[in-house]
Amino acid sequence: MLKLNSDEIHLWFAFSDEIQNVELLSAYEKLMTPEERAQQQRFRFAKHRHQYLVTRALVRTTLSRYTNIEPGDWRFSKNDYGKPEIMASEGMPPLRFNLSHTEKLIICGVVLKQDIGVDVEYLARKGASVDIADRFFSPQEVKDLYAVAEKERRARFFDYWTLKESYIKARGMGLSLPLELFTFHISEHEPLRISFDAKLRDDPSRWQFWLLQPTPHHKVAISVCREANKHYQLVMKKVVPLREEQVFVGGQAGGRIRNNV
Ligand SMILES: CC(C)(COP(=O)(O)OP(=O)(O)OC[C@H]1O[C@@H](n2cnc3c(N)ncnc32)[C@H](O)[C@@H]1OP(=O)(O)O)[C@@H](O)C(=O)NCCC(=O)NCCS
């Protein structure tokens, strides 16, 4: 059984396009509940049905690494904004998780007790470009974005996007949490930082963030609400659910991993 220390975040990467073995996919199907199977069938395109299937297998097999619950036995509930949580039963460790999926990559972050949000974005994603920044970012973020050299601006756009998504996902309130009321400060020479409008009643010291580029095509951000000034370590693994796993050096495509501590 895998140990998750109280000051660790485990981040699991599954590269969905690499997972095509028919027997393996059929084993994943058996892990889903009837509701999940019905949900999977509602996707019109095969690639979305595949992504949904691998996501279910990833979350179920990942959680089972930490306890003796079988992958098919996990049950989940959702809060009012759709954030899934484990339906806890007696004796279960206080695991929390969050998922994100995009073209070719699915990630699952796991932590004990604390609120966590993860986001992965595909850099060639359609419909996301610098000119929509003022619809989603705070005025300061928009200003800082346009101060970045033009050739680096699109990559920086996704830095803000993934960080902001990871924070709202950690809070679990979806887009009901106004995106312009919090600001990420990203600079080459200083650690990441967040600031909040007083209306949001949040405190930057409660949060730890990471920003990384695991492949040339993806950006990832993680937000975790800290327990009593704990300093969390990020542990990354690449995995094929029900098959192999290996240590993953997540920042490999985009230089160093940024964080705020
Ligand atoms: C609901 C939301 C989490 C969807 O995010 P997304 O980027 O489309 O999708 P992701 O792949 O990152 O995350 C989806 C997963 O997050 C989880 N999730 C769903 N609702 C959630 C919520 N309220 N909070 C946290 N996690 C949530 C689910 O596990 C979901 O996957 P599943 O349906 O396969 O179980 C939400 O943040 C949203 O609607 N965002 C819209 C995008 C946007 O405008 N962003 C502004 C960027 S600055």
PDB file of C-alpha atoms and ligand atoms in Angstrom:
ATOM      1  CA  MET A   1       0.000   0.000   0.000  1.00  0.00           C
ATOM      2  CA  LEU A   2       1.250   3.453  -0.850  1.00  0.00           C
ATOM      3  CA  LYS A   3       1.836   5.915   1.970  1.00  0.00           C
ATOM      4  CA  LEU A   4       0.609   9.470   1.571  1.00  0.00           C
ATOM      5  CA  ASN A   5       2.267  11.703   4.140  1.00  0.00           C
ATOM      6  CA  SER A   6       0.267  14.588   5.531  1.00  0.00           C
ATOM      7  CA  ASP A   7       2.667  17.071   3.894  1.00  0.00           C
ATOM      8  CA  GLU A   8       2.564  15.494   0.430  1.00  0.00           C
ATOM      9  CA  ILE A   9       0.565  16.052  -2.731  1.00  0.00           C
ATOM     10  CA  HIS A  10       0.640  13.108  -5.115  1.00  0.00           C
ATOM     11  CA  LEU A  11      -0.032  14.070  -8.723  1.00  0.00           C
ATOM     12  CA  TRP A  12      -0.757  11.212 -11.146  1.00  0.00           C
ATOM     13  CA  PHE A  13      -0.409  11.652 -14.913  1.00  0.00           C
ATOM     14  CA  ALA A  14      -2.149   9.354 -17.417  1.00  0.00           C
ATOM     15  CA  PHE A  15      -1.430   9.928 -21.100  1.00  0.00           C
ATOM     16  CA  SER A  16      -4.726   8.763 -22.554  1.00  0.00           C
ATOM     17  CA  ASP A  17      -3.609   8.375 -26.194  1.00  0.00           C
ATOM     18  CA  GLU A  18      -0.943   5.868 -25.099  1.00  0.00           C
ATOM     19  CA  ILE A  19      -3.582   3.649 -23.484  1.00  0.00           C
ATOM     20  CA  GLN A  20      -5.196   1.665 -26.287  1.00  0.00           C
ATOM     21  CA  ASN A  21      -4.843  -2.003 -25.305  1.00  0.00           C
ATOM     22  CA  VAL A  22      -8.287  -3.545 -25.849  1.00  0.00           C
ATOM     23  CA  GLU A  23      -8.104  -5.938 -22.886  1.00  0.00           C
ATOM     24  CA  LEU A  24      -7.001  -3.161 -20.600  1.00  0.00           C
ATOM     25  CA  LEU A  25      -9.827  -0.894 -21.736  1.00  0.00           C
ATOM     26  CA  SER A  26     -12.292  -3.668 -21.145  1.00  0.00           C
ATOM     27  CA  ALA A  27     -10.888  -4.092 -17.614  1.00  0.00           C
ATOM     28  CA  TYR A  28     -11.446  -0.347 -17.083  1.00  0.00           C
ATOM     29  CA  GLU A  29     -15.057  -0.713 -18.208  1.00  0.00           C
ATOM     30  CA  LYS A  30     -15.662  -3.267 -15.487  1.00  0.00           C
ATOM     31  CA  LEU A  31     -14.589  -0.757 -12.834  1.00  0.00           C
ATOM     32  CA  MET A  32     -17.361   1.704 -13.683  1.00  0.00           C
ATOM     33  CA  THR A  33     -20.747   1.878 -11.997  1.00  0.00           C
ATOM     34  CA  PRO A  34     -23.857   1.553 -14.217  1.00  0.00           C
ATOM     35  CA  GLU A  35     -24.334   5.342 -13.874  1.00  0.00           C
ATOM     36  CA  GLU A  36     -20.791   5.982 -15.078  1.00  0.00           C
ATOM     37  CA  ARG A  37     -21.299   3.617 -18.022  1.00  0.00           C
ATOM     38  CA  ALA A  38     -24.481   5.468 -18.956  1.00  0.00           C
ATOM     39  CA  GLN A  39     -22.667   8.798 -18.646  1.00  0.00           C
ATOM     40  CA  GLN A  40     -19.840   7.517 -20.835  1.00  0.00           C
ATOM     41  CA  GLN A  41     -22.301   6.512 -23.550  1.00  0.00           C
ATOM     42  CA  ARG A  42     -23.716  10.035 -23.607  1.00  0.00           C
ATOM     43  CA  PHE A  43     -20.507  11.392 -25.174  1.00  0.00           C
ATOM     44  CA  ARG A  44     -20.912  11.736 -28.910  1.00  0.00           C
ATOM     45  CA  PHE A  45     -17.273  11.316 -29.871  1.00  0.00           C
ATOM     46  CA  ALA A  46     -15.174   8.201 -29.290  1.00  0.00           C
ATOM     47  CA  LYS A  47     -12.254  10.280 -28.027  1.00  0.00           C
ATOM     48  CA  HIS A  48     -14.408  11.740 -25.246  1.00  0.00           C
ATOM     49  CA  ARG A  49     -15.753   8.288 -24.326  1.00  0.00           C
ATOM     50  CA  HIS A  50     -12.130   7.108 -24.152  1.00  0.00           C
ATOM     51  CA  GLN A  51     -11.078  10.065 -22.008  1.00  0.00           C
ATOM     52  CA  TYR A  52     -13.995   9.487 -19.646  1.00  0.00           C
ATOM     53  CA  LEU A  53     -13.146   5.775 -19.349  1.00  0.00           C
ATOM     54  CA  VAL A  54      -9.456   6.348 -18.619  1.00  0.00           C
ATOM     55  CA  THR A  55     -10.346   9.111 -16.132  1.00  0.00           C
ATOM     56  CA  ARG A  56     -12.610   6.753 -14.169  1.00  0.00           C
ATOM     57  CA  ALA A  57      -9.909   4.073 -14.181  1.00  0.00           C
ATOM     58  CA  LEU A  58      -7.272   6.594 -13.112  1.00  0.00           C
ATOM     59  CA  VAL A  59      -9.199   7.956 -10.142  1.00  0.00           C
ATOM     60  CA  ARG A  60     -10.409   4.544  -8.947  1.00  0.00           C
ATOM     61  CA  THR A  61      -7.062   2.727  -9.228  1.00  0.00           C
ATOM     62  CA  THR A  62      -5.167   5.711  -7.812  1.00  0.00           C
ATOM     63  CA  LEU A  63      -7.327   5.923  -4.681  1.00  0.00           C
ATOM     64  CA  SER A  64      -7.040   2.157  -4.183  1.00  0.00           C
ATOM     65  CA  ARG A  65      -3.276   2.490  -3.874  1.00  0.00           C
ATOM     66  CA  TYR A  66      -3.738   4.165  -0.492  1.00  0.00           C
ATOM     67  CA  THR A  67      -6.175   1.770   1.150  1.00  0.00           C
ATOM     68  CA  ASN A  68      -7.589  -1.709   0.760  1.00  0.00           C
ATOM     69  CA  ILE A  69     -10.732  -0.640  -1.108  1.00  0.00           C
ATOM     70  CA  GLU A  70     -11.039  -2.230  -4.553  1.00  0.00           C
ATOM     71  CA  PRO A  71     -11.035   0.175  -7.538  1.00  0.00           C
ATOM     72  CA  GLY A  72     -14.619  -0.727  -8.482  1.00  0.00           C
ATOM     73  CA  ASP A  73     -15.921  -0.144  -4.955  1.00  0.00           C
ATOM     74  CA  TRP A  74     -15.344   3.600  -4.622  1.00  0.00           C
ATOM     75  CA  ARG A  75     -18.494   5.736  -4.511  1.00  0.00           C
ATOM     76  CA  PHE A  76     -18.535   9.478  -5.029  1.00  0.00           C
ATOM     77  CA  SER A  77     -20.829  12.364  -4.236  1.00  0.00           C
ATOM     78  CA  LYS A  78     -20.843  15.861  -5.702  1.00  0.00           C
ATOM     79  CA  ASN A  79     -21.247  19.223  -3.999  1.00  0.00           C
ATOM     80  CA  ASP A  80     -23.719  21.826  -5.294  1.00  0.00           C
ATOM     81  CA  TYR A  81     -21.194  22.948  -7.919  1.00  0.00           C
ATOM     82  CA  GLY A  82     -20.316  19.477  -9.182  1.00  0.00           C
ATOM     83  CA  LYS A  83     -17.047  18.885  -7.306  1.00  0.00           C
ATOM     84  CA  PRO A  84     -16.698  15.162  -6.680  1.00  0.00           C
ATOM     85  CA  GLU A  85     -15.657  13.824  -3.281  1.00  0.00           C
ATOM     86  CA  ILE A  86     -15.268  10.333  -1.884  1.00  0.00           C
ATOM     87  CA  MET A  87     -18.289   9.011   0.006  1.00  0.00           C
ATOM     88  CA  ALA A  88     -16.439   8.156   3.174  1.00  0.00           C
ATOM     89  CA  SER A  89     -17.015   5.071   5.266  1.00  0.00           C
ATOM     90  CA  GLU A  90     -15.617   4.085   8.608  1.00  0.00           C
ATOM     91  CA  GLY A  91     -11.901   3.483   8.858  1.00  0.00           C
ATOM     92  CA  MET A  92     -11.174   5.068   5.487  1.00  0.00           C
ATOM     93  CA  PRO A  93      -8.202   7.488   5.333  1.00  0.00           C
ATOM     94  CA  PRO A  94      -9.298  11.124   4.797  1.00  0.00           C
ATOM     95  CA  LEU A  95      -8.332  11.205   1.123  1.00  0.00           C
ATOM     96  CA  ARG A  96      -9.239  14.196  -1.041  1.00  0.00           C
ATOM     97  CA  PHE A  97      -8.679  14.385  -4.771  1.00  0.00           C
ATOM     98  CA  ASN A  98      -9.283  16.484  -7.841  1.00  0.00           C
ATOM     99  CA  LEU A  99      -9.212  15.657 -11.536  1.00  0.00           C
ATOM    100  CA  SER A 100      -8.569  17.481 -14.755  1.00  0.00           C
ATOM    101  CA  HIS A 101      -8.532  16.269 -18.339  1.00  0.00           C
ATOM    102  CA  THR A 102      -7.652  17.684 -21.683  1.00  0.00           C
ATOM    103  CA  GLU A 103      -6.332  16.504 -25.051  1.00  0.00           C
ATOM    104  CA  LYS A 104      -3.987  13.515 -24.419  1.00  0.00           C
ATOM    105  CA  LEU A 105      -3.532  14.065 -20.677  1.00  0.00           C
ATOM    106  CA  ILE A 106      -5.519  13.327 -17.521  1.00  0.00           C
ATOM    107  CA  ILE A 107      -4.271  14.282 -14.064  1.00  0.00           C
ATOM    108  CA  CYS A 108      -5.410  13.342 -10.577  1.00  0.00           C
ATOM    109  CA  GLY A 109      -4.115  15.141  -7.477  1.00  0.00           C
ATOM    110  CA  VAL A 110      -4.431  13.448  -4.085  1.00  0.00           C
ATOM    111  CA  VAL A 111      -3.906  14.861  -0.601  1.00  0.00           C
ATOM    112  CA  LEU A 112      -5.026  14.095   2.943  1.00  0.00           C
ATOM    113  CA  LYS A 113      -7.903  16.205   4.290  1.00  0.00           C
ATOM    114  CA  GLN A 114      -7.178  19.502   2.539  1.00  0.00           C
ATOM    115  CA  ASP A 115      -9.022  21.227  -0.318  1.00  0.00           C
ATOM    116  CA  ILE A 116      -7.195  20.604  -3.583  1.00  0.00           C
ATOM    117  CA  GLY A 117      -7.741  21.785  -7.147  1.00  0.00           C
ATOM    118  CA  VAL A 118      -5.796  20.758 -10.249  1.00  0.00           C
ATOM    119  CA  ASP A 119      -5.988  21.945 -13.816  1.00  0.00           C
ATOM    120  CA  VAL A 120      -4.352  20.828 -17.044  1.00  0.00           C
ATOM    121  CA  GLU A 121      -4.724  22.736 -20.284  1.00  0.00           C
ATOM    122  CA  TYR A 122      -3.717  21.890 -23.817  1.00  0.00           C
ATOM    123  CA  LEU A 123      -1.754  24.789 -25.240  1.00  0.00           C
ATOM    124  CA  ALA A 124      -3.220  24.443 -28.730  1.00  0.00           C
ATOM    125  CA  ARG A 125      -6.744  24.476 -27.288  1.00  0.00           C
ATOM    126  CA  LYS A 126      -9.228  26.218 -29.570  1.00  0.00           C
ATOM    127  CA  GLY A 127     -11.145  29.204 -28.259  1.00  0.00           C
ATOM    128  CA  ALA A 128      -8.565  30.166 -25.648  1.00  0.00           C
ATOM    129  CA  SER A 129      -6.348  33.041 -26.648  1.00  0.00           C
ATOM    130  CA  VAL A 130      -4.905  36.166 -25.161  1.00  0.00           C
ATOM    131  CA  ASP A 131      -7.703  38.389 -26.506  1.00  0.00           C
ATOM    132  CA  ILE A 132     -10.277  36.782 -24.172  1.00  0.00           C
ATOM    133  CA  ALA A 133      -8.110  37.491 -21.091  1.00  0.00           C
ATOM    134  CA  ASP A 134     -10.196  40.447 -19.927  1.00  0.00           C
ATOM    135  CA  ARG A 135     -13.281  38.218 -19.685  1.00  0.00           C
ATOM    136  CA  PHE A 136     -11.606  35.852 -17.215  1.00  0.00           C
ATOM    137  CA  PHE A 137      -8.647  37.570 -15.567  1.00  0.00           C
ATOM    138  CA  SER A 138      -8.406  40.397 -13.037  1.00  0.00           C
ATOM    139  CA  PRO A 139      -7.464  43.881 -14.340  1.00  0.00           C
ATOM    140  CA  GLN A 140      -3.962  43.497 -12.842  1.00  0.00           C
ATOM    141  CA  GLU A 141      -3.495  40.099 -14.516  1.00  0.00           C
ATOM    142  CA  VAL A 142      -4.542  41.545 -17.877  1.00  0.00           C
ATOM    143  CA  LYS A 143      -2.077  44.411 -17.423  1.00  0.00           C
ATOM    144  CA  ASP A 144       0.753  42.051 -16.436  1.00  0.00           C
ATOM    145  CA  LEU A 145      -0.071  39.728 -19.331  1.00  0.00           C
ATOM    146  CA  TYR A 146       0.264  42.524 -21.868  1.00  0.00           C
ATOM    147  CA  ALA A 147       3.585  43.574 -20.308  1.00  0.00           C
ATOM    148  CA  VAL A 148       5.033  40.182 -21.304  1.00  0.00           C
ATOM    149  CA  ALA A 149       6.899  39.980 -24.629  1.00  0.00           C
ATOM    150  CA  GLU A 150       4.467  39.067 -27.406  1.00  0.00           C
ATOM    151  CA  LYS A 151       6.085  35.745 -28.245  1.00  0.00           C
ATOM    152  CA  GLU A 152       5.722  34.575 -24.627  1.00  0.00           C
ATOM    153  CA  ARG A 153       2.258  35.956 -24.058  1.00  0.00           C
ATOM    154  CA  ARG A 154       0.230  32.924 -25.095  1.00  0.00           C
ATOM    155  CA  ALA A 155       2.196  30.652 -22.736  1.00  0.00           C
ATOM    156  CA  ARG A 156       1.731  33.191 -19.918  1.00  0.00           C
ATOM    157  CA  PHE A 157      -2.018  33.342 -20.698  1.00  0.00           C
ATOM    158  CA  PHE A 158      -2.193  29.618 -19.897  1.00  0.00           C
ATOM    159  CA  ASP A 159      -0.164  30.134 -16.710  1.00  0.00           C
ATOM    160  CA  TYR A 160      -2.888  32.447 -15.424  1.00  0.00           C
ATOM    161  CA  TRP A 161      -5.671  30.274 -16.791  1.00  0.00           C
ATOM    162  CA  THR A 162      -4.488  27.032 -15.146  1.00  0.00           C
ATOM    163  CA  LEU A 163      -3.641  28.728 -11.852  1.00  0.00           C
ATOM    164  CA  LYS A 164      -7.030  30.422 -11.688  1.00  0.00           C
ATOM    165  CA  GLU A 165      -8.865  27.220 -12.584  1.00  0.00           C
ATOM    166  CA  SER A 166      -6.913  25.249  -9.964  1.00  0.00           C
ATOM    167  CA  TYR A 167      -7.845  27.790  -7.290  1.00  0.00           C
ATOM    168  CA  ILE A 168     -11.564  27.810  -8.147  1.00  0.00           C
ATOM    169  CA  LYS A 169     -11.486  24.007  -8.307  1.00  0.00           C
ATOM    170  CA  ALA A 170      -9.875  23.831  -4.869  1.00  0.00           C
ATOM    171  CA  ARG A 171     -12.590  26.132  -3.521  1.00  0.00           C
ATOM    172  CA  GLY A 172     -15.114  23.855  -5.241  1.00  0.00           C
ATOM    173  CA  MET A 173     -17.564  26.647  -6.068  1.00  0.00           C
ATOM    174  CA  GLY A 174     -17.099  26.684  -9.830  1.00  0.00           C
ATOM    175  CA  LEU A 175     -17.494  29.947 -11.673  1.00  0.00           C
ATOM    176  CA  SER A 176     -19.777  31.322  -8.944  1.00  0.00           C
ATOM    177  CA  LEU A 177     -16.490  32.544  -7.469  1.00  0.00           C
ATOM    178  CA  PRO A 178     -15.771  35.763  -9.392  1.00  0.00           C
ATOM    179  CA  LEU A 179     -12.568  35.377 -11.387  1.00  0.00           C
ATOM    180  CA  GLU A 180     -11.709  39.081 -11.208  1.00  0.00           C
ATOM    181  CA  LEU A 181     -11.587  39.058  -7.391  1.00  0.00           C
ATOM    182  CA  PHE A 182      -8.291  37.212  -7.133  1.00  0.00           C
ATOM    183  CA  THR A 183      -4.995  37.905  -8.845  1.00  0.00           C
ATOM    184  CA  PHE A 184      -1.993  35.709  -9.477  1.00  0.00           C
ATOM    185  CA  HIS A 185       1.343  37.493  -9.665  1.00  0.00           C
ATOM    186  CA  ILE A 186       3.823  35.681 -11.896  1.00  0.00           C
ATOM    187  CA  SER A 187       7.330  36.980 -12.276  1.00  0.00           C
ATOM    188  CA  GLU A 188      10.570  35.451 -13.524  1.00  0.00           C
ATOM    189  CA  HIS A 189      12.450  36.494 -10.401  1.00  0.00           C
ATOM    190  CA  GLU A 190      10.000  35.994  -7.563  1.00  0.00           C
ATOM    191  CA  PRO A 191       7.907  33.135  -6.233  1.00  0.00           C
ATOM    192  CA  LEU A 192       4.305  32.904  -7.395  1.00  0.00           C
ATOM    193  CA  ARG A 193       1.879  34.964  -5.348  1.00  0.00           C
ATOM    194  CA  ILE A 194      -1.880  35.401  -5.062  1.00  0.00           C
ATOM    195  CA  SER A 195      -3.767  38.407  -3.768  1.00  0.00           C
ATOM    196  CA  PHE A 196      -7.455  38.669  -2.971  1.00  0.00           C
ATOM    197  CA  ASP A 197     -10.047  41.403  -3.146  1.00  0.00           C
ATOM    198  CA  ALA A 198     -11.421  41.941   0.375  1.00  0.00           C
ATOM    199  CA  LYS A 199     -14.831  40.697  -0.867  1.00  0.00           C
ATOM    200  CA  LEU A 200     -13.394  37.212  -1.287  1.00  0.00           C
ATOM    201  CA  ARG A 201     -12.387  36.990   2.381  1.00  0.00           C
ATOM    202  CA  ASP A 202      -9.461  34.699   1.688  1.00  0.00           C
ATOM    203  CA  ASP A 203      -5.884  34.815   2.907  1.00  0.00           C
ATOM    204  CA  PRO A 204      -2.859  34.156   0.633  1.00  0.00           C
ATOM    205  CA  SER A 205      -0.958  32.441   3.450  1.00  0.00           C
ATOM    206  CA  ARG A 206      -3.552  29.628   3.466  1.00  0.00           C
ATOM    207  CA  TRP A 207      -2.531  28.499  -0.018  1.00  0.00           C
ATOM    208  CA  GLN A 208       0.252  26.672  -1.768  1.00  0.00           C
ATOM    209  CA  PHE A 209       0.475  26.646  -5.582  1.00  0.00           C
ATOM    210  CA  TRP A 210       2.545  24.985  -8.277  1.00  0.00           C
ATOM    211  CA  LEU A 211       2.786  25.753 -11.966  1.00  0.00           C
ATOM    212  CA  LEU A 212       4.564  23.460 -14.406  1.00  0.00           C
ATOM    213  CA  GLN A 213       4.808  22.415 -18.006  1.00  0.00           C
ATOM    214  CA  PRO A 214       4.950  18.618 -18.104  1.00  0.00           C
ATOM    215  CA  THR A 215       5.018  18.320 -21.916  1.00  0.00           C
ATOM    216  CA  PRO A 216       5.588  20.800 -24.750  1.00  0.00           C
ATOM    217  CA  HIS A 217       1.776  20.882 -25.168  1.00  0.00           C
ATOM    218  CA  HIS A 218       0.435  21.107 -21.618  1.00  0.00           C
ATOM    219  CA  LYS A 219       0.441  23.393 -18.609  1.00  0.00           C
ATOM    220  CA  VAL A 220      -0.557  22.191 -15.168  1.00  0.00           C
ATOM    221  CA  ALA A 221      -1.395  24.085 -11.981  1.00  0.00           C
ATOM    222  CA  ILE A 222      -2.198  22.838  -8.502  1.00  0.00           C
ATOM    223  CA  SER A 223      -3.715  24.712  -5.549  1.00  0.00           C
ATOM    224  CA  VAL A 224      -3.865  23.257  -2.087  1.00  0.00           C
ATOM    225  CA  CYS A 225      -5.228  24.826   1.079  1.00  0.00           C
ATOM    226  CA  ARG A 226      -2.509  24.445   3.674  1.00  0.00           C
ATOM    227  CA  GLU A 227      -3.027  22.894   7.036  1.00  0.00           C
ATOM    228  CA  ALA A 228      -1.438  24.947   9.824  1.00  0.00           C
ATOM    229  CA  ASN A 229       1.492  26.390   7.858  1.00  0.00           C
ATOM    230  CA  LYS A 230       2.449  23.017   6.481  1.00  0.00           C
ATOM    231  CA  HIS A 231       4.875  23.093   3.574  1.00  0.00           C
ATOM    232  CA  TYR A 232       3.723  20.498   1.040  1.00  0.00           C
ATOM    233  CA  GLN A 233       5.970  18.449  -1.237  1.00  0.00           C
ATOM    234  CA  LEU A 234       4.801  17.581  -4.735  1.00  0.00           C
ATOM    235  CA  VAL A 235       5.381  13.969  -5.806  1.00  0.00           C
ATOM    236  CA  MET A 236       4.624  13.145  -9.453  1.00  0.00           C
ATOM    237  CA  LYS A 237       4.047   9.810 -11.153  1.00  0.00           C
ATOM    238  CA  LYS A 238       3.171   8.763 -14.666  1.00  0.00           C
ATOM    239  CA  VAL A 239       0.821   5.803 -14.734  1.00  0.00           C
ATOM    240  CA  VAL A 240      -1.128   3.393 -16.915  1.00  0.00           C
ATOM    241  CA  PRO A 241      -4.025   2.366 -14.640  1.00  0.00           C
ATOM    242  CA  LEU A 242      -3.883  -1.342 -13.699  1.00  0.00           C
ATOM    243  CA  ARG A 243      -0.422  -1.552 -15.309  1.00  0.00           C
ATOM    244  CA  GLU A 244       2.847   0.235 -14.689  1.00  0.00           C
ATOM    245  CA  GLU A 245       3.811   3.415 -12.926  1.00  0.00           C
ATOM    246  CA  GLN A 246       6.993   5.447 -12.972  1.00  0.00           C
ATOM    247  CA  VAL A 247       8.358   8.559 -11.348  1.00  0.00           C
ATOM    248  CA  PHE A 248       7.576  11.575 -13.503  1.00  0.00           C
ATOM    249  CA  VAL A 249       9.703  14.695 -13.691  1.00  0.00           C
ATOM    250  CA  GLY A 250       6.826  17.040 -14.280  1.00  0.00           C
ATOM    251  CA  GLY A 251       8.582  20.261 -15.236  1.00  0.00           C
ATOM    252  CA  GLN A 252      10.627  18.714 -17.993  1.00  0.00           C
ATOM    253  CA  ALA A 253       9.241  20.565 -20.975  1.00  0.00           C
ATOM    254  CA  GLY A 254       9.139  24.055 -19.555  1.00  0.00           C
ATOM    255  CA  GLY A 255      12.062  24.540 -17.233  1.00  0.00           C
ATOM    256  CA  ARG A 256      11.631  24.803 -13.510  1.00  0.00           C
ATOM    257  CA  ILE A 257       8.472  24.187 -11.529  1.00  0.00           C
ATOM    258  CA  ARG A 258       7.218  27.438 -10.041  1.00  0.00           C
ATOM    259  CA  ASN A 259       5.585  27.668  -6.649  1.00  0.00           C
ATOM    260  CA  ASN A 260       4.842  30.202  -3.953  1.00  0.00           C
ATOM    261  CA  VAL A 261       7.066  29.061  -1.100  1.00  0.00           C
TER     262      VAL A 261
HETATM  263  C1  LIG B   1     -16.548  22.807 -13.580  1.00  0.00           C
HETATM  264  C2  LIG B   1     -15.144  23.239 -13.912  1.00  0.00           C
HETATM  265  C3  LIG B   1     -14.273  22.668 -12.846  1.00  0.00           C
HETATM  266  C4  LIG B   1     -14.743  22.640 -15.260  1.00  0.00           C
HETATM  267  O1  LIG B   1     -13.432  22.810 -15.558  1.00  0.00           O
HETATM  268  P1  LIG B   1     -12.831  22.338 -16.955  1.00  0.00           P
HETATM  269  O2  LIG B   1     -11.559  23.093 -17.157  1.00  0.00           O
HETATM  270  O3  LIG B   1     -13.860  22.379 -18.008  1.00  0.00           O
HETATM  271  O4  LIG B   1     -12.522  20.792 -16.756  1.00  0.00           O
HETATM  272  P2  LIG B   1     -11.357  19.997 -16.035  1.00  0.00           P
HETATM  273  O5  LIG B   1     -11.010  18.884 -16.923  1.00  0.00           O
HETATM  274  O6  LIG B   1     -10.235  20.855 -15.537  1.00  0.00           O
HETATM  275  O7  LIG B   1     -12.080  19.449 -14.719  1.00  0.00           O
HETATM  276  C5  LIG B   1     -13.166  18.614 -14.791  1.00  0.00           C
HETATM  277  C6  LIG B   1     -13.209  17.780 -13.535  1.00  0.00           C
HETATM  278  O8  LIG B   1     -13.212  18.605 -12.376  1.00  0.00           O
HETATM  279  C7  LIG B   1     -14.057  18.027 -11.394  1.00  0.00           C
HETATM  280  N1  LIG B   1     -15.046  19.044 -11.051  1.00  0.00           N
HETATM  281  C8  LIG B   1     -16.306  19.225 -11.532  1.00  0.00           C
HETATM  282  N2  LIG B   1     -16.864  20.297 -10.938  1.00  0.00           N
HETATM  283  C9  LIG B   1     -15.955  20.788 -10.077  1.00  0.00           C
HETATM  284  C10 LIG B   1     -15.953  21.887  -9.168  1.00  0.00           C
HETATM  285  N3  LIG B   1     -16.994  22.687  -8.998  1.00  0.00           N
HETATM  286  N4  LIG B   1     -14.833  22.119  -8.434  1.00  0.00           N
HETATM  287  C11 LIG B   1     -13.762  21.309  -8.565  1.00  0.00           C
HETATM  288  N5  LIG B   1     -13.704  20.257  -9.403  1.00  0.00           N
HETATM  289  C12 LIG B   1     -14.792  20.002 -10.150  1.00  0.00           C
HETATM  290  C13 LIG B   1     -14.662  16.775 -11.985  1.00  0.00           C
HETATM  291  O9  LIG B   1     -13.922  15.655 -11.517  1.00  0.00           O
HETATM  292  C14 LIG B   1     -14.462  16.950 -13.472  1.00  0.00           C
HETATM  293  O10 LIG B   1     -14.189  15.792 -14.178  1.00  0.00           O
HETATM  294  P3  LIG B   1     -15.261  14.622 -14.373  1.00  0.00           P
HETATM  295  O11 LIG B   1     -16.541  15.288 -14.754  1.00  0.00           O
HETATM  296  O12 LIG B   1     -14.683  13.759 -15.438  1.00  0.00           O
HETATM  297  O13 LIG B   1     -15.326  13.934 -13.029  1.00  0.00           O
HETATM  298  C15 LIG B   1     -15.153  24.767 -13.825  1.00  0.00           C
HETATM  299  O14 LIG B   1     -13.973  25.272 -13.303  1.00  0.00           O
HETATM  300  C16 LIG B   1     -15.540  25.479 -15.082  1.00  0.00           C
HETATM  301  O15 LIG B   1     -16.666  25.433 -15.514  1.00  0.00           O
HETATM  302  N6  LIG B   1     -14.649  26.133 -15.747  1.00  0.00           N
HETATM  303  C17 LIG B   1     -14.942  26.750 -17.046  1.00  0.00           C
HETATM  304  C18 LIG B   1     -13.725  27.208 -17.745  1.00  0.00           C
HETATM  305  C19 LIG B   1     -13.473  28.685 -17.548  1.00  0.00           C
HETATM  306  O16 LIG B   1     -14.189  29.535 -17.946  1.00  0.00           O
HETATM  307  N7  LIG B   1     -12.350  28.976 -16.909  1.00  0.00           N
HETATM  308  C20 LIG B   1     -11.891  30.276 -16.645  1.00  0.00           C
HETATM  309  C21 LIG B   1     -10.403  30.168 -16.564  1.00  0.00           C
HETATM  310  S1  LIG B   1      -9.661  31.513 -15.821  1.00  0.00           S
END
